[in-house]
Coordinates of C-alpha atoms in Angstrom, one line a residue:
Chain A
M30 CA 127.4 79.1 125.5
A31 CA 129.1 81.5 123.2
L32 CA 127.2 82.5 119.7
P33 CA 129.2 81.0 116.8
E34 CA 131.4 83.9 115.0
D35 CA 129.3 84.0 111.9
Q36 CA 126.4 84.8 114.2
R37 CA 128.2 87.3 115.9
A38 CA 129.4 88.8 112.6
I39 CA 125.7 89.0 111.1
E40 CA 124.4 90.7 114.4
A41 CA 127.1 93.5 114.2
V42 CA 126.5 94.0 110.4
L43 CA 122.7 94.1 110.8
L44 CA 122.9 96.4 113.8
C45 CA 124.4 99.2 111.7
A46 CA 122.4 98.6 108.5
V47 CA 119.7 101.2 107.5
E48 CA 118.1 98.8 104.9
P49 CA 117.3 95.3 104.6
V50 CA 120.7 93.3 103.9
P51 CA 120.5 90.8 101.2
P52 CA 121.9 87.3 102.1
Q53 CA 124.2 87.5 99.1
L54 CA 125.9 90.6 100.6
L55 CA 126.3 89.1 104.2
A56 CA 127.8 86.2 102.4
E57 CA 130.4 88.3 100.6
L58 CA 131.3 90.3 103.6
L59 CA 131.6 87.2 106.0
E60 CA 133.3 85.1 102.9
L61 CA 130.8 82.2 103.6
P62 CA 128.4 80.3 101.1
V63 CA 125.0 82.0 100.9
E64 CA 123.1 79.0 102.4
R65 CA 125.6 79.1 105.6
V66 CA 124.5 82.9 106.3
T67 CA 120.8 82.0 105.6
E68 CA 121.0 79.2 108.2
A69 CA 122.9 81.3 110.5
C70 CA 120.2 84.1 110.2
E71 CA 117.4 81.6 110.7
A72 CA 119.3 80.5 113.9
L73 CA 119.4 83.8 115.3
A74 CA 116.0 84.7 114.4
R75 CA 114.7 81.5 116.2
G76 CA 116.7 82.2 119.2
Y77 CA 115.4 85.8 119.5
E78 CA 111.8 84.1 119.4
S79 CA 112.7 81.8 122.1
D80 CA 114.3 84.1 124.2
G81 CA 111.4 86.4 123.9
R82 CA 113.3 89.4 122.8
G83 CA 112.0 92.7 122.3
F84 CA 113.2 93.0 118.6
T85 CA 113.0 90.1 115.9
L86 CA 115.4 89.4 112.9
S87 CA 113.1 89.4 110.0
F88 CA 113.4 88.8 106.1
V89 CA 112.1 91.7 104.4
A90 CA 112.1 93.0 100.9
G91 CA 114.7 90.6 99.8
G92 CA 117.1 91.2 102.9
Y93 CA 117.5 90.8 106.7
R94 CA 116.8 93.5 109.3
Y95 CA 116.3 94.0 112.8
Q96 CA 112.9 95.4 113.6
T97 CA 110.8 95.9 116.7
H98 CA 108.7 93.0 118.1
P99 CA 105.1 93.6 117.4
E100 CA 103.8 93.1 120.8
M101 CA 106.2 96.2 122.0
A102 CA 104.4 98.5 119.7
P103 CA 103.1 100.6 122.6
F104 CA 106.3 101.3 123.9
V105 CA 107.9 102.3 120.2
E106 CA 105.1 104.2 118.9
R107 CA 106.7 107.7 119.7
F108 CA 109.7 106.6 117.8
A109 CA 107.3 105.8 114.8
M110 CA 108.3 108.5 111.8
E111 CA 105.7 110.7 110.4
G112 CA 104.3 110.5 107.2
V113 CA 104.4 107.1 106.6
S114 CA 101.4 105.5 107.8
S115 CA 98.6 106.9 105.9
R116 CA 96.1 104.2 105.3
L117 CA 95.1 103.0 102.1
S118 CA 91.4 102.7 100.9
S119 CA 89.9 99.2 100.3
A120 CA 89.5 99.9 96.6
A121 CA 93.6 100.7 96.6
L122 CA 94.1 97.7 98.8
E123 CA 92.0 95.6 96.2
T124 CA 93.8 97.0 93.2
L125 CA 97.2 96.5 94.8
A126 CA 96.0 92.8 95.0
I127 CA 95.2 92.4 91.6
V128 CA 98.5 93.9 90.4
A129 CA 100.5 91.6 93.2
Y130 CA 98.8 88.5 91.8
K131 CA 98.7 89.2 88.2
Q132 CA 101.7 91.4 87.6
P133 CA 102.7 92.5 84.9
V134 CA 99.3 93.9 84.4
S135 CA 97.8 97.0 82.7
R136 CA 95.3 99.6 83.7
A137 CA 92.7 98.3 81.3
Q138 CA 92.9 95.0 82.7
I139 CA 92.3 96.0 86.2
A140 CA 89.5 98.1 85.1
A141 CA 87.9 95.4 83.3
L142 CA 88.3 93.2 86.6
R143 CA 86.9 95.7 88.9
G144 CA 84.3 97.2 86.5
V145 CA 85.5 100.7 87.5
N146 CA 87.8 103.3 86.2
V147 CA 91.0 102.7 88.1
D148 CA 93.3 105.6 87.1
G149 CA 92.9 107.4 90.1
V150 CA 93.8 104.4 92.2
V151 CA 96.6 103.3 90.2
R152 CA 98.0 106.7 90.1
L153 CA 98.1 106.8 93.8
L154 CA 99.6 103.6 94.2
H155 CA 102.2 104.7 91.8
Q156 CA 102.9 107.7 93.6
R157 CA 103.2 106.1 97.1
G158 CA 105.8 103.9 95.3
Y159 CA 104.0 100.3 95.7
I160 CA 103.4 100.0 92.0
T161 CA 105.6 100.9 89.2
P162 CA 105.6 100.5 85.5
V163 CA 107.7 97.3 84.3
G164 CA 107.2 97.1 80.5
Q165 CA 104.7 97.7 77.9
A166 CA 102.2 95.5 76.2
P167 CA 102.4 94.7 72.7
G168 CA 99.8 95.6 70.7
P169 CA 97.5 98.8 69.9
G170 CA 98.5 101.7 72.3
Q171 CA 101.2 99.7 74.0
P172 CA 99.8 100.1 77.3
V173 CA 102.0 100.4 80.5
L174 CA 102.1 97.2 82.5
Y175 CA 102.6 97.6 86.3
G176 CA 104.3 95.4 88.9
T177 CA 104.8 95.8 92.5
T178 CA 108.2 97.4 94.2
A179 CA 110.2 96.6 97.2
A180 CA 108.3 99.3 99.0
F181 CA 105.4 97.3 98.7
L182 CA 107.0 94.2 100.2
E183 CA 108.6 96.5 102.9
K184 CA 104.9 98.0 103.5
L185 CA 103.3 94.4 103.9
G186 CA 106.5 93.1 105.8
L187 CA 107.2 90.5 103.3
G188 CA 110.4 88.9 102.3
S189 CA 109.3 88.4 98.6
L190 CA 106.4 88.0 96.4
A191 CA 106.5 84.1 97.3
D192 CA 105.5 85.2 100.8
L193 CA 102.0 86.4 99.3
P194 CA 99.1 83.9 100.5
P195 CA 98.5 81.4 97.8
V196 CA 95.6 82.2 95.6
E197 CA 93.7 78.9 96.4
D198 CA 93.6 80.1 100.0
L199 CA 91.7 83.4 98.6
L200 CA 89.3 81.8 96.4
P201 CA 85.7 81.7 97.8
G202 CA 84.6 78.6 99.5
G203 CA 82.9 75.6 97.8
E204 CA 79.7 76.5 99.4
I205 CA 79.5 80.2 98.3
M206 CA 80.4 79.1 94.8
E207 CA 78.1 76.4 94.5
Q208 CA 75.4 78.9 95.5
L209 CA 76.8 81.5 93.2
E210 CA 76.6 78.9 90.3
E211 CA 73.3 77.7 91.3
R212 CA 71.6 81.0 91.3
L213 CA 73.3 82.1 87.8
R214 CA 72.3 79.0 85.9
P215 CA 69.5 79.7 83.7
S216 CA 66.3 78.2 85.0
P217 CA 65.0 75.3 83.0
D218 CA 62.4 77.4 81.2
A219 CA 65.0 80.0 80.0
Chain S
M11 CA 84.5 90.0 103.1
A12 CA 82.1 87.8 105.1
A13 CA 82.0 90.4 107.8
H14 CA 80.6 93.0 105.4
V15 CA 78.0 90.5 104.3
E16 CA 76.9 90.3 107.8
T17 CA 76.7 93.8 108.3
A18 CA 74.4 94.3 105.5
V19 CA 76.6 97.0 103.9
Y20 CA 76.8 97.1 100.4
E21 CA 80.7 97.2 99.7
G22 CA 80.9 96.1 96.2
P23 CA 79.2 94.1 93.4
F24 CA 80.3 90.6 94.8
D25 CA 78.9 91.8 98.3
V26 CA 75.5 92.9 96.6
L27 CA 75.3 89.6 94.6
L28 CA 76.1 87.4 97.5
Q29 CA 73.6 89.4 99.6
L30 CA 70.8 88.8 97.0
I31 CA 71.5 85.1 96.9
S32 CA 71.8 84.5 100.6
E33 CA 69.0 86.8 101.7
H34 CA 66.2 86.1 98.6
K35 CA 67.0 82.2 98.2
V36 CA 65.7 82.5 95.0
D37 CA 66.7 82.3 91.3
I38 CA 68.8 85.5 90.5
Y39 CA 66.3 86.2 87.7
D40 CA 63.3 86.4 90.0
V41 CA 65.2 88.9 92.1
P42 CA 63.1 92.3 92.1
L43 CA 65.4 94.7 90.8
A44 CA 63.5 97.6 92.2
A45 CA 63.7 96.2 95.7
V46 CA 67.4 95.9 95.2
I47 CA 67.7 99.3 94.0
D48 CA 65.8 100.8 96.9
A49 CA 67.6 99.0 99.4
F50 CA 70.8 100.2 97.8
L51 CA 69.5 103.9 97.7
A52 CA 68.5 103.5 101.4
E53 CA 71.8 102.5 102.1
L54 CA 73.6 105.5 100.5
E55 CA 71.3 107.6 102.3
Q56 CA 73.0 106.3 105.3
R57 CA 76.3 106.9 104.3
R58 CA 77.1 110.3 103.3
P59 CA 79.1 111.7 101.4
I60 CA 78.4 109.6 98.8
D61 CA 81.1 107.0 97.7
L62 CA 81.3 107.1 94.1
E63 CA 83.1 104.0 93.7
V64 CA 80.5 101.9 95.5
C65 CA 78.0 103.8 93.5
S66 CA 79.8 102.9 90.1
E67 CA 80.6 99.3 91.1
F68 CA 76.7 98.8 92.0
L69 CA 75.7 100.3 88.7
V70 CA 77.8 97.9 86.8
I71 CA 76.4 94.8 88.6
A72 CA 73.0 96.1 88.1
A73 CA 73.4 96.9 84.4
I74 CA 74.5 93.4 84.3
L75 CA 71.6 92.1 86.1
V76 CA 69.0 94.0 83.9
E77 CA 70.6 93.0 80.9
L78 CA 70.6 89.2 81.8
K79 CA 66.9 89.5 83.1
S80 CA 65.7 91.5 80.1
R81 CA 67.3 88.6 78.2
K82 CA 65.0 86.3 79.8
L83 CA 61.7 88.5 79.7
L84 CA 61.8 89.6 76.1
P85 CA 60.6 87.5 73.6
G86 CA 63.4 86.3 71.4
P87 CA 63.4 85.6 67.6
D88 CA 61.3 82.6 66.6
E89 CA 63.9 80.4 65.8
V90 CA 66.4 80.0 68.7
D91 CA 69.9 80.8 67.3
D92 CA 72.4 78.2 68.8
D93 CA 75.3 81.0 68.8
E94 CA 72.8 83.2 70.7
E95 CA 71.8 80.7 73.2
L96 CA 75.5 80.1 73.6
S97 CA 76.4 83.6 73.7
G98 CA 73.9 83.6 76.7
F99 CA 75.7 81.0 78.6
D100 CA 79.3 82.9 78.0
E101 CA 77.8 86.2 79.4
R102 CA 76.9 84.0 82.7
D103 CA 80.1 82.3 82.8
R104 CA 82.2 85.5 82.4
L105 CA 80.3 87.2 85.1
L106 CA 80.5 84.1 87.4
A107 CA 84.2 83.9 86.5
R108 CA 84.8 87.6 87.2
L109 CA 82.9 87.7 90.5
Y110 CA 85.0 84.5 91.4
E111 CA 88.1 86.4 90.6
L112 CA 87.1 89.6 92.4
Q113 CA 86.0 87.6 95.4
A114 CA 89.7 86.2 95.7
Y115 CA 91.2 89.9 95.2
A116 CA 88.9 91.2 97.9
A117 CA 90.1 88.3 100.1
A118 CA 93.5 89.3 99.3
A119 CA 92.8 93.0 100.2
D120 CA 91.7 92.1 103.3
T121 CA 94.8 89.9 104.1
F122 CA 97.0 93.0 102.9
S123 CA 95.4 94.8 105.0
L124 CA 96.3 92.8 108.2
L125 CA 99.8 92.5 107.0
V126 CA 99.9 96.2 106.6
E127 CA 98.8 96.7 110.0
R128 CA 101.1 94.2 111.5
A129 CA 104.3 95.5 109.5
Q130 CA 103.4 99.0 111.0
R131 CA 103.9 97.6 114.4
C132 CA 107.6 96.6 113.9
L133 CA 110.0 99.5 113.4
P134 CA 113.0 98.9 111.5
R135 CA 116.5 99.8 113.1
I136 CA 118.0 102.8 111.1
A137 CA 120.4 104.0 113.4
G138 CA 123.2 103.2 111.0
M139 CA 127.1 103.2 111.8
E140 CA 128.7 104.3 114.7
E141 CA 131.3 107.0 114.5
P142 CA 134.4 105.6 113.7
F143 CA 133.0 103.5 111.0
R144 CA 130.5 106.1 109.6
D145 CA 133.6 108.0 108.5
M146 CA 135.2 105.0 106.7
A147 CA 132.4 104.6 104.4
P148 CA 132.8 105.7 100.8
D149 CA 131.5 109.4 100.5
I150 CA 128.1 109.3 98.8
L151 CA 128.9 112.5 97.2
A152 CA 132.4 111.4 95.8
G153 CA 132.3 112.4 92.2
V154 CA 128.9 113.9 92.4
T155 CA 129.0 117.4 90.9
A156 CA 126.3 120.1 90.9
E157 CA 124.9 119.1 87.8
K158 CA 124.6 115.5 88.8
L159 CA 122.7 116.6 91.6
A160 CA 120.5 118.8 89.6
A161 CA 120.0 115.7 87.3
A162 CA 119.2 113.7 90.6
Y163 CA 116.7 116.0 91.6
L164 CA 114.9 116.1 88.1
L165 CA 114.8 112.5 88.3
A166 CA 113.5 112.2 91.5
A167 CA 110.9 115.3 91.3
T168 CA 109.4 114.4 87.7
P169 CA 107.1 111.4 87.3
K170 CA 109.2 108.1 86.8
P171 CA 110.0 107.4 83.2
V172 CA 108.1 104.6 81.7
P173 CA 110.6 101.9 80.8
S174 CA 110.0 101.3 76.9
L175 CA 110.5 98.4 74.6
D176 CA 113.5 98.2 72.5
L177 CA 113.2 100.5 69.8
F178 CA 116.4 99.7 67.9
H179 CA 114.4 98.5 64.7
V180 CA 112.6 101.7 64.5
T181 CA 114.5 104.2 62.1
V182 CA 113.5 107.7 63.3
E183 CA 112.3 109.7 60.3
A184 CA 110.9 113.1 60.0
V185 CA 108.0 113.3 57.7
T186 CA 106.5 116.8 57.7
V187 CA 103.1 117.3 56.2
S188 CA 104.1 120.6 54.4
E189 CA 106.5 118.3 52.4
A190 CA 103.8 116.0 51.6
V191 CA 101.3 118.9 50.8
E192 CA 104.1 120.0 48.3
E193 CA 104.4 116.4 46.9
L194 CA 100.6 116.0 46.2
Q195 CA 100.6 119.5 44.6
E196 CA 102.9 118.3 42.4
R197 CA 101.3 114.9 41.5
L198 CA 97.6 115.5 41.7
P199 CA 97.1 118.0 38.9
G200 CA 98.3 115.7 36.6
E201 CA 96.3 112.7 37.4
Q202 CA 93.0 114.8 38.2
T203 CA 91.6 111.6 40.1
V204 CA 93.3 109.1 42.3
T205 CA 92.5 106.7 45.1
F206 CA 94.3 107.2 48.6
R207 CA 95.3 103.8 48.1
D208 CA 97.4 104.5 45.0
L209 CA 98.8 107.7 46.6
T210 CA 100.1 105.6 49.6
S211 CA 101.4 102.8 47.8
H212 CA 104.8 103.7 48.1
C213 CA 104.6 104.4 51.8
T214 CA 106.7 102.1 53.9
T215 CA 105.5 103.3 57.4
R216 CA 102.3 104.1 59.0
M217 CA 103.4 107.3 59.7
Q218 CA 103.9 108.4 56.2
V219 CA 100.3 107.0 55.2
I220 CA 99.2 109.2 58.1
V221 CA 101.3 112.5 57.1
R222 CA 99.8 112.0 53.6
F223 CA 96.1 111.6 55.0
L224 CA 96.9 114.9 57.0
A225 CA 98.4 116.4 53.8
L226 CA 95.0 115.8 51.9
L227 CA 92.7 117.4 54.6
E228 CA 95.1 120.3 54.5
L229 CA 94.3 120.2 50.8
C230 CA 90.8 119.8 51.2
K231 CA 90.5 122.7 53.5
R232 CA 91.9 124.9 51.2
G233 CA 89.4 123.8 48.6
W234 CA 91.9 122.3 46.3
V235 CA 90.5 118.7 46.3
T236 CA 87.3 116.7 47.0
L237 CA 87.5 113.7 48.8
D238 CA 84.9 110.8 48.0
Q239 CA 84.3 107.7 49.9
G240 CA 81.6 105.4 48.2
E241 CA 81.1 102.8 51.2
T242 CA 82.1 102.5 54.6
F243 CA 86.1 101.5 54.6
G244 CA 85.8 101.8 50.7
D245 CA 88.5 103.4 48.5
L246 CA 89.0 107.1 49.4
V247 CA 88.8 108.9 46.1
V248 CA 90.7 112.0 45.7
T249 CA 89.9 114.6 42.9
W250 CA 91.8 117.5 42.0
I251 CA 89.8 120.7 41.5
A252 CA 91.9 123.5 41.8
G253 CA 93.3 123.7 38.0
D254 CA 96.6 125.0 37.5
L255 CA 97.7 126.5 41.0
D256 CA 100.1 129.5 41.1
R257 CA 102.2 127.8 43.8
S258 CA 103.3 130.1 46.7
P259 CA 106.1 128.7 49.0
A260 CA 104.3 130.7 51.8
V261 CA 101.0 128.8 51.5
V262 CA 103.0 125.7 51.7
G263 CA 104.9 126.4 54.7
S264 CA 101.6 127.1 56.6
A265 CA 101.0 123.3 57.2
E266 CA 101.8 122.1 60.6
E267 CA 105.0 119.9 61.0
Y268 CA 104.7 116.0 62.1
E269 CA 107.3 114.0 63.2
G270 CA 107.4 110.3 63.0
Chain Y
M11 CA 113.8 81.4 130.3
A12 CA 111.7 84.3 128.7
L13 CA 112.9 87.7 129.4
P14 CA 111.1 90.0 131.6
E15 CA 108.7 92.3 130.0
D16 CA 110.7 95.4 131.1
Q17 CA 113.9 94.2 129.4
R18 CA 112.0 93.3 126.2
A19 CA 110.4 96.9 126.2
I20 CA 113.8 98.0 126.7
E21 CA 115.3 96.2 123.7
A22 CA 112.8 97.5 121.5
V23 CA 113.0 101.2 122.5
L24 CA 116.8 101.1 122.0
L25 CA 116.6 99.2 118.9
C26 CA 114.6 101.9 117.0
A27 CA 115.8 104.6 118.4
V28 CA 118.5 106.6 116.6
E29 CA 120.3 108.4 119.2
P30 CA 121.3 107.2 122.8
V31 CA 118.1 107.0 125.2
P32 CA 118.3 108.8 128.6
P33 CA 117.3 106.3 131.4
Q34 CA 114.6 109.1 132.2
L35 CA 113.0 108.8 129.1
L36 CA 113.1 105.0 129.1
A37 CA 111.5 105.3 132.8
E38 CA 108.9 107.5 131.1
L39 CA 108.0 105.2 128.4
L40 CA 107.8 102.1 130.6
E41 CA 106.4 103.9 133.6
L42 CA 109.0 102.7 136.1
P43 CA 111.4 104.2 138.2
V44 CA 114.6 105.2 136.7
E45 CA 116.6 103.1 139.2
R46 CA 114.6 99.7 137.9
V47 CA 115.2 100.8 134.3
T48 CA 118.9 101.2 135.0
E49 CA 119.0 97.7 136.5
A50 CA 117.4 96.1 133.6
C51 CA 119.8 97.9 131.2
E52 CA 122.6 96.6 133.1
A53 CA 121.2 93.1 133.2
L54 CA 120.7 93.2 129.4
A55 CA 124.3 94.2 128.9
R56 CA 125.7 91.6 131.1
G57 CA 123.6 89.0 129.4
Y58 CA 124.7 90.2 125.8
E59 CA 128.3 90.0 127.0
S60 CA 128.0 86.4 128.3
D61 CA 125.9 85.2 125.4
G62 CA 129.0 86.7 123.3
R63 CA 126.6 88.6 120.9
G64 CA 127.9 90.8 118.1
F65 CA 126.6 93.9 119.8
T66 CA 126.8 95.6 123.0
L67 CA 124.2 98.0 125.2
S68 CA 126.6 100.6 126.0
F69 CA 125.9 103.9 128.0
V70 CA 127.1 106.8 125.9
A71 CA 126.4 110.3 125.8
G72 CA 124.1 110.3 128.6
G73 CA 121.8 107.3 127.1
Y74 CA 121.8 103.7 126.2
R75 CA 122.4 102.5 122.9
Y76 CA 123.2 99.4 121.2
Q77 CA 126.6 99.6 119.1
T78 CA 128.9 96.8 117.5
H79 CA 131.1 94.6 119.8
P80 CA 134.7 96.0 119.3
E81 CA 135.8 92.4 118.0
M82 CA 133.4 92.7 115.0
A83 CA 135.1 95.9 114.0
P84 CA 136.6 94.1 110.8
F85 CA 133.3 93.0 109.6
V86 CA 131.7 96.2 110.2
E87 CA 134.6 98.2 108.3
R88 CA 134.0 96.1 105.7
F89 CA 130.2 96.6 105.5
A90 CA 131.1 100.3 106.0
M91 CA 133.3 100.0 102.7
E92 CA 131.1 97.7 100.5
G93 CA 128.0 97.9 101.8
V94 CA 126.8 100.8 100.6
S95 CA 124.4 99.2 97.9
S96 CA 123.9 101.3 94.5
R97 CA 120.4 101.2 95.6
L98 CA 121.3 103.2 98.6
S99 CA 123.6 105.7 97.1
S100 CA 121.1 106.6 94.3
A101 CA 118.4 106.9 97.0
A102 CA 120.7 109.2 99.0
L103 CA 121.6 111.3 96.0
E104 CA 118.1 112.0 95.0
T105 CA 117.1 112.4 98.7
L106 CA 119.8 115.1 99.1
A107 CA 118.9 116.7 95.8
I108 CA 115.2 117.1 97.0
V109 CA 116.5 118.7 100.2
A110 CA 119.0 120.9 98.4
Y111 CA 116.4 122.3 96.1
K112 CA 113.1 122.3 98.2
Q113 CA 114.5 123.2 101.4
P114 CA 113.3 123.5 104.2
V115 CA 111.6 120.3 103.8
S116 CA 110.1 117.5 105.8
R117 CA 110.7 113.8 105.7
A118 CA 107.2 113.2 104.8
Q119 CA 107.4 115.8 101.6
I120 CA 110.6 113.8 100.6
A121 CA 108.9 110.6 101.0
A122 CA 106.0 111.8 98.9
L123 CA 108.3 112.9 96.2
R124 CA 110.3 109.9 96.1
G125 CA 107.3 107.4 96.9
V126 CA 109.2 105.5 99.5
N127 CA 110.0 105.7 103.1
V128 CA 113.1 108.0 103.4
D129 CA 113.9 107.7 107.4
G130 CA 117.0 105.7 106.9
V131 CA 118.3 107.7 103.9
V132 CA 117.8 111.0 105.9
R133 CA 119.5 109.9 108.9
L134 CA 122.3 108.7 106.9
L135 CA 122.6 112.0 105.1
H136 CA 122.2 113.8 108.7
Q137 CA 125.1 111.8 110.0
R138 CA 127.3 112.7 106.9
G139 CA 126.8 116.3 107.8
Y140 CA 125.1 117.2 104.5
I141 CA 121.8 118.0 105.9
T142 CA 120.7 119.3 109.1
P143 CA 117.2 120.3 110.9
V144 CA 116.6 123.8 110.3
G145 CA 113.2 124.3 111.8
Q146 CA 109.8 122.7 112.2
A147 CA 106.7 123.1 110.2
P148 CA 103.8 124.3 112.1
G149 CA 100.7 122.1 112.0
P150 CA 100.1 118.6 113.5
G151 CA 103.2 116.7 114.7
Q152 CA 105.3 119.7 113.9
P153 CA 107.7 117.9 111.6
V154 CA 111.4 118.4 111.4
L155 CA 112.3 120.5 108.4
Y156 CA 115.6 119.9 106.8
G157 CA 118.1 122.0 104.8
T158 CA 121.7 121.4 103.5
T159 CA 124.6 122.3 105.4
A160 CA 128.2 124.3 104.6
A161 CA 129.9 120.9 104.5
F162 CA 127.3 120.0 101.7
L163 CA 128.3 123.3 99.7
E164 CA 131.8 122.5 100.1
K165 CA 131.9 119.2 98.9
L166 CA 130.3 120.2 95.7
G167 CA 132.3 123.3 95.3
L168 CA 129.8 125.7 95.5
G169 CA 129.7 129.3 97.0
S170 CA 126.2 129.4 98.0
L171 CA 122.9 127.7 97.3
A172 CA 122.3 130.3 94.6
D173 CA 125.1 128.5 92.7
L174 CA 122.8 125.2 92.2
P175 CA 122.1 124.7 88.7
P176 CA 118.7 126.0 88.0
V177 CA 116.1 123.2 87.5
E178 CA 112.8 125.0 87.5
D179 CA 112.6 125.3 83.5
L180 CA 112.6 121.6 83.2
L181 CA 110.1 121.0 85.9
P182 CA 106.3 121.2 85.8
G183 CA 105.1 124.6 86.9
G184 CA 104.9 125.8 90.3
E185 CA 101.0 125.1 90.3
I186 CA 101.1 121.6 89.0
M187 CA 103.9 120.9 91.6
E188 CA 101.6 122.3 94.4
Q189 CA 98.8 120.2 93.2
L190 CA 100.9 117.1 93.0
E191 CA 102.1 117.5 96.4
E192 CA 98.7 118.2 97.6
R193 CA 97.7 114.9 96.3
L194 CA 100.6 113.5 97.6
R195 CA 100.0 114.6 101.3
P196 CA 98.9 111.5 103.2
S197 CA 95.1 111.6 104.0
P198 CA 93.2 109.5 106.3
D199 CA 91.2 107.8 104.1
A200 CA 93.4 107.8 101.0

């Protein structure tokens, strides 16, 4: 069973790309509607998965790209480039989570939520390129507002912000919340 | 998050509270704060170097608890003010809402950590084009001059500029303090006493007002005027006390320049 | 029909490698005899051919590598000519500028300044012959250090690196830059 021509062409283009290729660009190159291209990519990705290939076709940071299958990590470790795998502290991750879900958001808003000064963490995340100023709030001081970047999506292996886990799934379970509310309620004699 | 609670490690304000609640099984106002602080200090002793961030987060939550507790312990005013009672509720609600939200972000951070870990296991293809195609690509240096390269370096090496709001409606004006000093020297001897409000009544921008204020301070420093404000936020009264001055441009020019 | 484990591993390694991978290296990574590895590669190559994929597995310059299928040349050509996104070309120019002014410089140092992963871009600039490895830094991992080439000078019409427009006067002082780089260096718990 020979592969359809559009899928072959996508394979060839993605093989020589050095960054995720947006579906729009693929559509232009193949002179096909974007939906057709997206379908073809999904079909290829499913095929690689069911064939059990050592690579996957993934949608990352707004485009399609080939990457190695996570299960093959032990074999490709030595090809991993140096200098990109520095870990983020839990404080940095929590701040990144706040920016991701509340963007655009100011440093003061993050600090108010976390209850601590976040200047250092915000600077670190900005230097790493995971967040970037996206505007300024109106009002006194016109504080800088931050949002997440394509590098952030790439770091998390996400296609777009829509792939972030929904907030509802992250909120504490009802039990914990009930307990909390119970304990924080003023006692009858207060 | 749940794992942290189980390991009895204070990781943040939410954990502390959660632990208090789950361990003591009592009304939060009955939790002995001294015991909590002892437990936290013992925890800190065990993990060195001390994590300042964990410390400060704990202090914040401890402060909120102390405040809530003191509110209950201290006798209030005789007649209970409805507003105050309400603000007490607000405080608790705010704390609750904040903890609720913070818990969600802590959970998100855990998820992020897993995603990053998973993403790191997948290496992207970066080999690029093969030989014949490589040379077909438009030259990335086409039209690039040494100056453009220098500009690109500056762009890359300096902190990224902050995108600003459209400022087309703001006219750039240069108001200098020395000009304002000159203007006030001109006007004040004739009026003797005048309010700052009057002095700035013709100003159309905040910068003009600020510059006039700085000019007044300059005159005050030179001992030419006195400034008097009867009450907080009251009118600032300016009195000229230098008589007729022999104006010298050198003195005028010594004031710093401000641009607005 | 799931792919045998050795073939999966080979797919992963060849996908992320940037140069042809000698059978000996593959054998070493997979802890298999060279003959087994060669057979597995041949089997994969035959499979791609019979599936009619847009890429082939070829033996080139002493090693195996993926390359695009000759029949897909029109799409690849088009991608080569139109596919350089403005994002990529500005990333390439910034990266080249950093190498020009800070050489010898490692990928990690460039990544720290640019705030994003630069592996693909560095590879691209190397392929175009504008930068080249000039040595290795001492210390852990001994990262490769890059510098610009004669082709780079020629392209910009410069006699030597000394002819680059001076930029120091516009940048923060050396001390500040050092501090910045210090902060940017990946730390284990950052």
